[in-house]
JSON list of C-alpha atoms in Angstrom, two decimals:
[
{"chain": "A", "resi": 1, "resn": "UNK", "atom": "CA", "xyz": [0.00, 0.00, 0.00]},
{"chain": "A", "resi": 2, "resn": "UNK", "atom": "CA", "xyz": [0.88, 3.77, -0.30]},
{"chain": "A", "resi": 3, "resn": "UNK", "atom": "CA", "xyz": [1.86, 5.65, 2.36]},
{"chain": "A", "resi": 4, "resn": "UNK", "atom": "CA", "xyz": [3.64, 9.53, 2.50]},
{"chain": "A", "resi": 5, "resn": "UNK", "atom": "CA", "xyz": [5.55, 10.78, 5.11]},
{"chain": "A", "resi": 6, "resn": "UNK", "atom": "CA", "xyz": [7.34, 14.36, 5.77]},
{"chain": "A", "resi": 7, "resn": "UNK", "atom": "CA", "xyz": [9.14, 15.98, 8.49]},
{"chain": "A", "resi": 8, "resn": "UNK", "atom": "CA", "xyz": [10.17, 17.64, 10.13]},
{"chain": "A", "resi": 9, "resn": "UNK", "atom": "CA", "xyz": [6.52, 17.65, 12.22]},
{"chain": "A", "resi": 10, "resn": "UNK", "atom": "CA", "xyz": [7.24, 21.06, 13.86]},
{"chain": "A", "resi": 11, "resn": "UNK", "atom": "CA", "xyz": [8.99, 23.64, 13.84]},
{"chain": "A", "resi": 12, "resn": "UNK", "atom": "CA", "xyz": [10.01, 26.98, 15.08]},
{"chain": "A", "resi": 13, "resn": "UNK", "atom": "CA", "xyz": [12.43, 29.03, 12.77]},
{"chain": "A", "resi": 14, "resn": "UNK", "atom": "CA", "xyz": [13.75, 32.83, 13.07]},
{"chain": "A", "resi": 15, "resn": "UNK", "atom": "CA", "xyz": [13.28, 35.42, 10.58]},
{"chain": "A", "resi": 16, "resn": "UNK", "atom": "CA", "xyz": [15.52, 35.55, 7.73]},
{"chain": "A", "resi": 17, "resn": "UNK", "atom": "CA", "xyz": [16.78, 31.48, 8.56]},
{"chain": "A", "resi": 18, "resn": "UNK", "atom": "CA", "xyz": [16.24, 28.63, 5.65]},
{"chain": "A", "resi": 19, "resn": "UNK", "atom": "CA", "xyz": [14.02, 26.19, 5.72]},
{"chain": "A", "resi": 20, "resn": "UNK", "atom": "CA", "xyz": [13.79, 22.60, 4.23]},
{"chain": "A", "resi": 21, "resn": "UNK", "atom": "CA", "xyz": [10.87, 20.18, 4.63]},
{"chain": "A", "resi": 22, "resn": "UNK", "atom": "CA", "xyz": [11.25, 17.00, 2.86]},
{"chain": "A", "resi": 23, "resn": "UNK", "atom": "CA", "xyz": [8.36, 14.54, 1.68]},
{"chain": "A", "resi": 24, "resn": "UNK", "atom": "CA", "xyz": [8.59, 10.87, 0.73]},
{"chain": "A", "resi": 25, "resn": "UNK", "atom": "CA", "xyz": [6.19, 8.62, -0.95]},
{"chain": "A", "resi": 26, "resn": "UNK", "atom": "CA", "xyz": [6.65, 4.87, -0.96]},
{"chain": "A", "resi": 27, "resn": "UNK", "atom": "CA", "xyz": [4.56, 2.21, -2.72]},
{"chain": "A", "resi": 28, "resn": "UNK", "atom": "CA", "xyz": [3.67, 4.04, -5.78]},
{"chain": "A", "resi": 29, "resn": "UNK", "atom": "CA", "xyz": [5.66, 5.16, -8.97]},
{"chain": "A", "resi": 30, "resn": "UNK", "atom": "CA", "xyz": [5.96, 8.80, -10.62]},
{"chain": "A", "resi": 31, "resn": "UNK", "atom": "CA", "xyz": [3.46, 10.28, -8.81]},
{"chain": "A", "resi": 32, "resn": "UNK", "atom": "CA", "xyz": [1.67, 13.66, -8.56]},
{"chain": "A", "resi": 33, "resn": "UNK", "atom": "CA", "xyz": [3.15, 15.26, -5.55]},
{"chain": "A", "resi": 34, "resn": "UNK", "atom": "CA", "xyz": [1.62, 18.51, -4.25]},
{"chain": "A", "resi": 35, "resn": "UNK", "atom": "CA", "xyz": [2.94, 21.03, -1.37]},
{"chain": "A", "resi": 36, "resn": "UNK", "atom": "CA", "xyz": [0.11, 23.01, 0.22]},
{"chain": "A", "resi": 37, "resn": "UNK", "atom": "CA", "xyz": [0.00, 25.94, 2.88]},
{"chain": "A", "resi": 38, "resn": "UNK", "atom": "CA", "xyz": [-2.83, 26.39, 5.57]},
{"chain": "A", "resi": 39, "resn": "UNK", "atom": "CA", "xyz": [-2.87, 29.66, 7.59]},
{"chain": "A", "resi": 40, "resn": "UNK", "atom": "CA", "xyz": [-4.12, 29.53, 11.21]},
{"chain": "A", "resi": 41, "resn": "UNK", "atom": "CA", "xyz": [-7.94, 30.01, 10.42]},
{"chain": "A", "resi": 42, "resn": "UNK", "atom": "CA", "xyz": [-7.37, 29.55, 6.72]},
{"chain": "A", "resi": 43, "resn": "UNK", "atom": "CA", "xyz": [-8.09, 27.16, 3.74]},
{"chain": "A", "resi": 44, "resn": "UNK", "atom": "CA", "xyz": [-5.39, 25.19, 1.87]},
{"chain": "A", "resi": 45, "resn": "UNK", "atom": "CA", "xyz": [-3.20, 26.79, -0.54]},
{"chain": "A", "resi": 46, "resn": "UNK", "atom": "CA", "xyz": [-1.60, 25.06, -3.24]},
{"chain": "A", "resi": 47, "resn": "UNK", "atom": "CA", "xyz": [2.05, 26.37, -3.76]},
{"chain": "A", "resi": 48, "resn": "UNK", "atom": "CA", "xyz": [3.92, 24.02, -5.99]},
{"chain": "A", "resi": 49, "resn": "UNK", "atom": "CA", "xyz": [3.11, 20.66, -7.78]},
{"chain": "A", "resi": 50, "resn": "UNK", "atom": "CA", "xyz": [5.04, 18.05, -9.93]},
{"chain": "A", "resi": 51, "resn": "UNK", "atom": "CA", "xyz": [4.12, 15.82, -12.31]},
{"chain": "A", "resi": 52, "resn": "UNK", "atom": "CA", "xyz": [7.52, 13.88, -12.36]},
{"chain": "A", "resi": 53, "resn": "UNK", "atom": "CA", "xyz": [11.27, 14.43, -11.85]},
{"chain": "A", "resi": 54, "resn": "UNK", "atom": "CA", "xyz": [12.57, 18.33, -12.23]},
{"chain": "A", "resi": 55, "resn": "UNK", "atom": "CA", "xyz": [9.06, 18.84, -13.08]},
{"chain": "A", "resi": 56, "resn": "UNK", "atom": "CA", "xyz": [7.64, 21.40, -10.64]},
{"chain": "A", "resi": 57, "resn": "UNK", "atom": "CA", "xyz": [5.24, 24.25, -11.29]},
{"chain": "A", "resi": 58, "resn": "UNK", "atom": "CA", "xyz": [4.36, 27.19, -8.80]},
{"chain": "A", "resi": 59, "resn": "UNK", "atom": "CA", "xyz": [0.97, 28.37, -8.11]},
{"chain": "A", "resi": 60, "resn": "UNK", "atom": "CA", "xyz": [1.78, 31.91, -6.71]},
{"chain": "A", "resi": 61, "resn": "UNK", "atom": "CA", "xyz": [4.53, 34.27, -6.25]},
{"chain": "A", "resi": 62, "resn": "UNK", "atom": "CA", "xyz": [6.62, 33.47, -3.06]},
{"chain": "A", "resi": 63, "resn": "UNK", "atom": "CA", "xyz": [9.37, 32.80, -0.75]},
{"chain": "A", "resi": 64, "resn": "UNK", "atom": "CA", "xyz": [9.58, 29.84, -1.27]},
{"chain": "A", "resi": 65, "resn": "UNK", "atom": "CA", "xyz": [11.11, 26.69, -4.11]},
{"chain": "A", "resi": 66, "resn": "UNK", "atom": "CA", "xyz": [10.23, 23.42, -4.28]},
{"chain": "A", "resi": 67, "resn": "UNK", "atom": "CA", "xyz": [12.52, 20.59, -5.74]},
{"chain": "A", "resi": 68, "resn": "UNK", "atom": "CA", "xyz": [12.21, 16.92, -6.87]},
{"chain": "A", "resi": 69, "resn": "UNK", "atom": "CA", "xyz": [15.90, 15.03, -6.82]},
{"chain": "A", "resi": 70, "resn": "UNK", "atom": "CA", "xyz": [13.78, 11.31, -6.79]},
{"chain": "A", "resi": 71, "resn": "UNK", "atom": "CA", "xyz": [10.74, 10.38, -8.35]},
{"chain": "A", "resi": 72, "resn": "UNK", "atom": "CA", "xyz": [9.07, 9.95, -4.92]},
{"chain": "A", "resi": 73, "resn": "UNK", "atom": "CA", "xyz": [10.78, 12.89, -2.87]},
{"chain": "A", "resi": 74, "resn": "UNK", "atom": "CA", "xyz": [9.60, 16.37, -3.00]},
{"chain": "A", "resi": 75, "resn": "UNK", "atom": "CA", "xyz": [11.23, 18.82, -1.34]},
{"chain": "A", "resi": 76, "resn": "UNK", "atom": "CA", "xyz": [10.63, 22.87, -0.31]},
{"chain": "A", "resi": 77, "resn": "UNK", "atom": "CA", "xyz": [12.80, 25.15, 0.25]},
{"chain": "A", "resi": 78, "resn": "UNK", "atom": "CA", "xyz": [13.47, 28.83, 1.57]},
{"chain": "A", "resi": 79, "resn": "UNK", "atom": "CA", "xyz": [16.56, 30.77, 1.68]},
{"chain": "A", "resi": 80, "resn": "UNK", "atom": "CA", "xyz": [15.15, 32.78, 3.96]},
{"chain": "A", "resi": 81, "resn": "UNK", "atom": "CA", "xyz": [12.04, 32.89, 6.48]},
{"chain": "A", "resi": 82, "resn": "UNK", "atom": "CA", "xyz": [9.41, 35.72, 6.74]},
{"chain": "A", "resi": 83, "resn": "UNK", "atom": "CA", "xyz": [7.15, 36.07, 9.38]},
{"chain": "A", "resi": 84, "resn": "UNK", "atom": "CA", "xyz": [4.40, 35.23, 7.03]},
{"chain": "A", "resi": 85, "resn": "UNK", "atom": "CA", "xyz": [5.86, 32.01, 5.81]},
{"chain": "A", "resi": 86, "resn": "UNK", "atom": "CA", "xyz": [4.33, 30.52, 8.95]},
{"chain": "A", "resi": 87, "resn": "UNK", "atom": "CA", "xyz": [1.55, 27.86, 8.60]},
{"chain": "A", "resi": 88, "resn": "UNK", "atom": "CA", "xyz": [1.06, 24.38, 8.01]},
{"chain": "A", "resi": 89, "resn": "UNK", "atom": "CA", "xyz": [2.51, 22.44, 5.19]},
{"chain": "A", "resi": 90, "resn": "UNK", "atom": "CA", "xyz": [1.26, 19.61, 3.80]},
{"chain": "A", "resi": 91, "resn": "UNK", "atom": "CA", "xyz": [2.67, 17.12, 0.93]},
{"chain": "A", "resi": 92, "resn": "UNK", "atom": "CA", "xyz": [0.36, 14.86, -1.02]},
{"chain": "A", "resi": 93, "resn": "UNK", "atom": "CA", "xyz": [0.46, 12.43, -3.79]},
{"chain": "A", "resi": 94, "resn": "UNK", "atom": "CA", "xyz": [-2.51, 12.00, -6.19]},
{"chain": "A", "resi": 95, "resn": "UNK", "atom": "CA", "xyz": [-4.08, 8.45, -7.14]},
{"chain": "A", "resi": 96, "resn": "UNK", "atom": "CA", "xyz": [-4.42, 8.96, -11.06]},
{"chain": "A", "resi": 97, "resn": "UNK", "atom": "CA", "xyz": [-6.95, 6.11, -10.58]},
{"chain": "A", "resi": 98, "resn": "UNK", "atom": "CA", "xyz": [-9.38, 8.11, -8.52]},
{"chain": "A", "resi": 99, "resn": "UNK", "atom": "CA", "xyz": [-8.10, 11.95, -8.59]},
{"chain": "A", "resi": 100, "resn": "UNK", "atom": "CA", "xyz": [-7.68, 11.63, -4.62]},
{"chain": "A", "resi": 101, "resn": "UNK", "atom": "CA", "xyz": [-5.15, 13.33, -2.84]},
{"chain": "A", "resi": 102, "resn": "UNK", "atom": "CA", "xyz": [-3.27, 12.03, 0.49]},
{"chain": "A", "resi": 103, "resn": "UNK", "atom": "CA", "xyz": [-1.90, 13.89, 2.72]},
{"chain": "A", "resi": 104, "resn": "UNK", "atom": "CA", "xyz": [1.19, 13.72, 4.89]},
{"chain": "A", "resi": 105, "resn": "UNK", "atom": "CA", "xyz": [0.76, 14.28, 8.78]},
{"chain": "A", "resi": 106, "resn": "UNK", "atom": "CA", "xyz": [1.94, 17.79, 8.02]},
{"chain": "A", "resi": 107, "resn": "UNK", "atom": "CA", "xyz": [4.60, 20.23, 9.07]},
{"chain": "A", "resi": 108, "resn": "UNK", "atom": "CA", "xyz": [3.74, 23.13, 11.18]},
{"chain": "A", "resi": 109, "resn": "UNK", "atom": "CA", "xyz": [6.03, 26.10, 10.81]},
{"chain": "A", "resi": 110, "resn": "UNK", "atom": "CA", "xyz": [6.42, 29.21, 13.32]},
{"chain": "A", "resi": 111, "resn": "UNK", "atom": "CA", "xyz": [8.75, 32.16, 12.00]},
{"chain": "A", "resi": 112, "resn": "UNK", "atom": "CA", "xyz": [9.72, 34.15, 14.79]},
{"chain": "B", "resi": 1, "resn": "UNK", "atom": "CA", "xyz": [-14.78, 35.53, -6.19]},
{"chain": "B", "resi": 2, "resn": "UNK", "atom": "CA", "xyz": [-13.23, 32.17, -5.05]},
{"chain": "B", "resi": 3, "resn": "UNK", "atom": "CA", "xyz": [-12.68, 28.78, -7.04]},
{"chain": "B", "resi": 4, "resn": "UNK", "atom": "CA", "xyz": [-14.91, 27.39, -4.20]},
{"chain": "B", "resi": 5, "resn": "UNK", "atom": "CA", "xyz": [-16.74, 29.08, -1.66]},
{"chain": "B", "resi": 6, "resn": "UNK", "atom": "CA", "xyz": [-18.37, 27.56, 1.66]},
{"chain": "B", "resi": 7, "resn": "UNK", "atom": "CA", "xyz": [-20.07, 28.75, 4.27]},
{"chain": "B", "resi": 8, "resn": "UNK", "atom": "CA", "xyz": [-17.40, 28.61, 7.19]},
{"chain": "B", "resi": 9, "resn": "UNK", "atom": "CA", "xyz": [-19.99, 27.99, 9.82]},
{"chain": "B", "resi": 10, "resn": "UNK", "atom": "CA", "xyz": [-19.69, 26.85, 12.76]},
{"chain": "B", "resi": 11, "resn": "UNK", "atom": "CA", "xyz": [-22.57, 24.70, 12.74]},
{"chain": "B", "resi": 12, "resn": "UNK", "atom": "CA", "xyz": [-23.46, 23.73, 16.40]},
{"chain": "B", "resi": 13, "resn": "UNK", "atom": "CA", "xyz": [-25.93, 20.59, 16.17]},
{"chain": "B", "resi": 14, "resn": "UNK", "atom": "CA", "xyz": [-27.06, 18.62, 18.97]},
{"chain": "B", "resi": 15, "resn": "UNK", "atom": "CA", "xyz": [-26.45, 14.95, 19.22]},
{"chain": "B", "resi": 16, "resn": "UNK", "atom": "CA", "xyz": [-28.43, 12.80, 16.76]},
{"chain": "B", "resi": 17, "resn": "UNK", "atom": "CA", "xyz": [-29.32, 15.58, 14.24]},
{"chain": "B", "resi": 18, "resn": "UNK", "atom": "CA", "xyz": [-29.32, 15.49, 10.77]},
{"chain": "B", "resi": 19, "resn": "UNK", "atom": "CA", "xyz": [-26.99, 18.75, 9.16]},
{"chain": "B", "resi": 20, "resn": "UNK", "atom": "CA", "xyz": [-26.17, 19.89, 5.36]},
{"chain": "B", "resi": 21, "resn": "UNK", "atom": "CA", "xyz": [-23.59, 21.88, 3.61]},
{"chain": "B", "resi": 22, "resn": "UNK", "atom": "CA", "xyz": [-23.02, 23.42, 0.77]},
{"chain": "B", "resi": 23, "resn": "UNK", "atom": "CA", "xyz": [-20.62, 24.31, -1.74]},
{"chain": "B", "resi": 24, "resn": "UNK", "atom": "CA", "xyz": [-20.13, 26.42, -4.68]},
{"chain": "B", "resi": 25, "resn": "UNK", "atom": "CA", "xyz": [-17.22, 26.09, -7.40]},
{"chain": "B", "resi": 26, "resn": "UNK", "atom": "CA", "xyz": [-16.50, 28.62, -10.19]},
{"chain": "B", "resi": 27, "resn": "UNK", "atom": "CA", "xyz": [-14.92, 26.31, -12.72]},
{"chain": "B", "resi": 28, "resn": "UNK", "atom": "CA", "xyz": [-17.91, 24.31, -14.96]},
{"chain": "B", "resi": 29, "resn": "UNK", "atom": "CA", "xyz": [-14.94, 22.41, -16.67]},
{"chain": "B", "resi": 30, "resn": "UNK", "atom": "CA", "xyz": [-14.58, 20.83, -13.17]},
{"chain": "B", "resi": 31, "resn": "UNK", "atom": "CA", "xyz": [-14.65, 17.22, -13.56]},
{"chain": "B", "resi": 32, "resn": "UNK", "atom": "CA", "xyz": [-14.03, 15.17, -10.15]},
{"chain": "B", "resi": 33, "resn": "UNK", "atom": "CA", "xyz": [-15.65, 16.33, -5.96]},
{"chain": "B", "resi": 34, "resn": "UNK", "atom": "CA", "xyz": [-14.41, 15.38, -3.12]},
{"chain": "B", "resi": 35, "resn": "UNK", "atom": "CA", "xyz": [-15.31, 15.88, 0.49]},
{"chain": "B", "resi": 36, "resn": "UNK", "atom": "CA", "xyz": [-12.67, 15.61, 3.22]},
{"chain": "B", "resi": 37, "resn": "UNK", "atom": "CA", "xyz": [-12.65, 16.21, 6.28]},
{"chain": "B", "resi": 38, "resn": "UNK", "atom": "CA", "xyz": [-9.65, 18.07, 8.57]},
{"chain": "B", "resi": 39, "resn": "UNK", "atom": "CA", "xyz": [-9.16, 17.47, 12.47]},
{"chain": "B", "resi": 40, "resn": "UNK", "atom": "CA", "xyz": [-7.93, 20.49, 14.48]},
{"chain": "B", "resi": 41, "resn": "UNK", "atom": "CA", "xyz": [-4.17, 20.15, 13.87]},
{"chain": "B", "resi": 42, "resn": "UNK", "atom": "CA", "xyz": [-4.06, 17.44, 11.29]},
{"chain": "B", "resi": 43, "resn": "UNK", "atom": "CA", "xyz": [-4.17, 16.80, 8.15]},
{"chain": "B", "resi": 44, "resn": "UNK", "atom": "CA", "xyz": [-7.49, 16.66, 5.99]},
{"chain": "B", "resi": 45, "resn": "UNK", "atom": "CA", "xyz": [-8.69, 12.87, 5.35]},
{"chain": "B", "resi": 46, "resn": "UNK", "atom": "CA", "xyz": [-10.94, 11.99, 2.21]},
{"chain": "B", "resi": 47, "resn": "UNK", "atom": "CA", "xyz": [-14.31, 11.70, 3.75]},
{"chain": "B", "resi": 48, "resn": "UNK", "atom": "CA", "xyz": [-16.06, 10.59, 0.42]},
{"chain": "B", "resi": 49, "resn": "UNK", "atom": "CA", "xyz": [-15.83, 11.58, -3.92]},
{"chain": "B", "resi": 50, "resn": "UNK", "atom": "CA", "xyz": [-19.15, 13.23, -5.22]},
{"chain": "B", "resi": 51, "resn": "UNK", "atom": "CA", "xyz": [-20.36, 11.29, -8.13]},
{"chain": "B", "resi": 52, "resn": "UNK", "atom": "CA", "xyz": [-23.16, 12.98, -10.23]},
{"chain": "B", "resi": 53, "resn": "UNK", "atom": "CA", "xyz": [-25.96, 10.66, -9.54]},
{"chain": "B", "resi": 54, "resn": "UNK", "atom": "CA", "xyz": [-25.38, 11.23, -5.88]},
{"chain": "B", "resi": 55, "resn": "UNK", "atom": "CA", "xyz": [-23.72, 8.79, -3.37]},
{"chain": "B", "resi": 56, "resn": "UNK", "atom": "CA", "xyz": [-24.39, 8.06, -0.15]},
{"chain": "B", "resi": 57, "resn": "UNK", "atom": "CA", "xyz": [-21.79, 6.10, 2.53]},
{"chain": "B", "resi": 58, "resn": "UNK", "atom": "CA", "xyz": [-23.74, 5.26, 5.70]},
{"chain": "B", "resi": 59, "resn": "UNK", "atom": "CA", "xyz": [-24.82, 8.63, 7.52]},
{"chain": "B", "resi": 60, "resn": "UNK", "atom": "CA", "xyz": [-22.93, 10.56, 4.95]},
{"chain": "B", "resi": 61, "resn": "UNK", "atom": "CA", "xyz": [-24.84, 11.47, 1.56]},
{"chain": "B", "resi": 62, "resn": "UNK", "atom": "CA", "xyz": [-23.52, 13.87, -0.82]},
{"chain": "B", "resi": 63, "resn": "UNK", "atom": "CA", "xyz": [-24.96, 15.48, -4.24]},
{"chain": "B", "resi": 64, "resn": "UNK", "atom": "CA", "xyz": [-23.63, 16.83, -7.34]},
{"chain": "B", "resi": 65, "resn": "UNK", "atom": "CA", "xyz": [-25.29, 19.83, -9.13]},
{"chain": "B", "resi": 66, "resn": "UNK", "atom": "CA", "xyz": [-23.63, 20.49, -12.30]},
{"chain": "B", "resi": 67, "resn": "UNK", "atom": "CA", "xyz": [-26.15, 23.07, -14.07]},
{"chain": "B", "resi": 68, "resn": "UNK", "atom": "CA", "xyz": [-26.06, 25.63, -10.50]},
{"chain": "B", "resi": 69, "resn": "UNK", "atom": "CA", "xyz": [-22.36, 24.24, -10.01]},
{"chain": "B", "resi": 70, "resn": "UNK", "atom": "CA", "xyz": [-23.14, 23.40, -5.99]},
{"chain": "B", "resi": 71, "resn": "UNK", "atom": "CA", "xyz": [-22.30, 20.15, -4.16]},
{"chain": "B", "resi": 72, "resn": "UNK", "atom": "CA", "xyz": [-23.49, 19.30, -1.28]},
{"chain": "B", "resi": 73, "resn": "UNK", "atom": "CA", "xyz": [-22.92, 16.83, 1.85]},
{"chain": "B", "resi": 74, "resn": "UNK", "atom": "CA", "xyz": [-25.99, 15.59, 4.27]},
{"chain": "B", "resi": 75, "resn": "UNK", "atom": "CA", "xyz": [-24.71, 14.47, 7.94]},
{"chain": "B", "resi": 76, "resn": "UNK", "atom": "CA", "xyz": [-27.92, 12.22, 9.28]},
{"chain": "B", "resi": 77, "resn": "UNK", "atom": "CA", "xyz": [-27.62, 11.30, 13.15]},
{"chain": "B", "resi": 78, "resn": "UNK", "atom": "CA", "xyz": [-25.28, 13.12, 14.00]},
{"chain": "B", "resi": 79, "resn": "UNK", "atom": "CA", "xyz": [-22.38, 12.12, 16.86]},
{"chain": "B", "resi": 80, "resn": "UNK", "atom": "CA", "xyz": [-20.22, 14.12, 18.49]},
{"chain": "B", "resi": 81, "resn": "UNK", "atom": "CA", "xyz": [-17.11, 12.51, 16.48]},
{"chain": "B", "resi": 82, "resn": "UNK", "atom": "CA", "xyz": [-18.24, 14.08, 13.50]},
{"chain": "B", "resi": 83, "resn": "UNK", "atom": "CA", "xyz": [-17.01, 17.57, 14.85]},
{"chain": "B", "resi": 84, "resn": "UNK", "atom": "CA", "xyz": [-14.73, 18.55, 12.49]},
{"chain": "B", "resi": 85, "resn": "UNK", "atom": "CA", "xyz": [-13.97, 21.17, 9.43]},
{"chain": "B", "resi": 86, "resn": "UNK", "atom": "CA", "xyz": [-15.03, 19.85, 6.31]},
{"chain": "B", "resi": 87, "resn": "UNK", "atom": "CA", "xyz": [-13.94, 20.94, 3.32]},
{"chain": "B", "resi": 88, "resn": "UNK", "atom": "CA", "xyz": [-14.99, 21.04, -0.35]},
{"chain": "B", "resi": 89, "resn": "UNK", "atom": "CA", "xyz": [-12.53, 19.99, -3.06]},
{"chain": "B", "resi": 90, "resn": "UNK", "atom": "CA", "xyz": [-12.60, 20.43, -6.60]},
{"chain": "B", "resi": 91, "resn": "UNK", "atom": "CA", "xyz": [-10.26, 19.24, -9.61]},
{"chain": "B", "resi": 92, "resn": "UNK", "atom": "CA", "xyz": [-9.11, 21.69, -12.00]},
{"chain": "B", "resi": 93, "resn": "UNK", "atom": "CA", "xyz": [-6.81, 20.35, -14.29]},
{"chain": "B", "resi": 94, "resn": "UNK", "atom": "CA", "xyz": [-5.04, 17.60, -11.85]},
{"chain": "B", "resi": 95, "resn": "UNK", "atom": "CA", "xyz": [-5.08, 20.28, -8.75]},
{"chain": "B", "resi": 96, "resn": "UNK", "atom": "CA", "xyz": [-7.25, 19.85, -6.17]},
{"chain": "B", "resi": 97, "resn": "UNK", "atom": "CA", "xyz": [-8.78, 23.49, -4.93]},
{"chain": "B", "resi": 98, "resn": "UNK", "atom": "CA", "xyz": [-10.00, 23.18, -1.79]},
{"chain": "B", "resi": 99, "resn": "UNK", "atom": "CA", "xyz": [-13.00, 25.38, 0.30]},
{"chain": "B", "resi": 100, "resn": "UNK", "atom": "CA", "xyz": [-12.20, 26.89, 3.19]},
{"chain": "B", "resi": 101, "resn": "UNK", "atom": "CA", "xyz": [-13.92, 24.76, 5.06]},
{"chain": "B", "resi": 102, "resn": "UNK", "atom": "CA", "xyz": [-17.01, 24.52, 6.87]},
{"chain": "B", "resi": 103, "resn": "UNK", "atom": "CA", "xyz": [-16.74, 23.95, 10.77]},
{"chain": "B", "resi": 104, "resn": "UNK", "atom": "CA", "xyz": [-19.36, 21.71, 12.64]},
{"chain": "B", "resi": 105, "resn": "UNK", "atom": "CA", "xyz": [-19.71, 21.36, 16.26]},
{"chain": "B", "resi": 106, "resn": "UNK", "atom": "CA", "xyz": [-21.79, 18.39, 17.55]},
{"chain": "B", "resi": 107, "resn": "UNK", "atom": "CA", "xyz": [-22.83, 18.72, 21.51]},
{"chain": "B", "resi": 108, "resn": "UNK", "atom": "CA", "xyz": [-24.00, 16.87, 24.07]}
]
């Protein structure tokens, strides 16, 4: 079976410091991985998505990069934190069987 | 105005009653609905797809209408483990845009 995993689960980061939050997907080949943002209060925001190896596309203007060294590793990326960076990030991997999307247990982010 | 738009509640039901929400999505080339559903502090869970004849999954039931571009989700009996934020999801183009959710509180 599939099953996604990404960590760090929390974490509390000052201004201007990088960031890295890595995602891995096991049990399924070239799959559509997705990194999302929820704000305290707020829905979920797609930021980047890939549809296979170095192939990554950004939904909006930000801070932040996104990378994909493996098939089933997804990666984001800042050089350097704002205070509105903070939220919590979530990696998923669509079933092209279905058009469902699973979710990792998430990575909550506080820029200080 | 947004891809999809719910009403962000809260709902506060009592035990045992039956509750609906809706959802509206901008996009008629939209092709596949989901409803999910998002614990405080974790991360959102498929709680059923939409199909367009309507589907139901025990107390759940949820409805597709394409011509006034609305889906819905019916909550019959409800328990106090349904309190949760449930959210609306649409596909556009192999995304998934997702409501802001709509928060129900069931009480004692």
């Amino acid at each position: 079976s599939q099953t996604i995993h990404q960590w760090p689960a929390t974490l509390v980061q000052p201004v201007g410091s990088p960031l890295s939050l890595e995602c891995t997907v096991e049990g399924t080949s070239n799959p559509n991985l997705y990194w999302y943002r929820q704000a305290a209060g707020r829905g979920l925001q797609l930021l980047f998505y890939s549809i296979g190896i170095d192939q990554i596309s950004s939904e909006v203007p930000q801070n932040l990069s996104a990378s994909r060294p493996q098939d089933r590793q997804f990666i984001l990326s800042s050089k350097k934190l704002l205070l509105s960076d903070s939220g919590f990030y979530l990696c998923a991997w669509m079933s092209r069987n279905t058009g469902e999307l699973f979710f990792g247990e998430g990575s909550r982010l506080t820029v200080l | 105005r947004k891809e999809v738009e719910q009403d962000p509640g809260p709902f506060n039901v009592p035990e045992g009653a039956t509750v609906a929400f809706n959802c509206t999505y901008s996009n008629s080339a939209s092709q596949s609905f989901f409803w999910y559903r998002q614990d405080c502090r974790k991360e959102p869970k498929l709680l059923m797809s939409v199909y367009s004849s309507g589907n139901e999954d025990g107390r759940f039931t949820a409805q597709l209408n394409r011509a006034s571009q609305y889906i819905s989700l019916l909550i019959r009996d409800s328990k106090l483990s349904d309190s949760a934020t449930y959210l609306c999801v649409v596909n556009k183009e192999d995304k998934l845009v997702f409501g802001a959710g709509t928060i129900l509180r069931v009480k004692s």
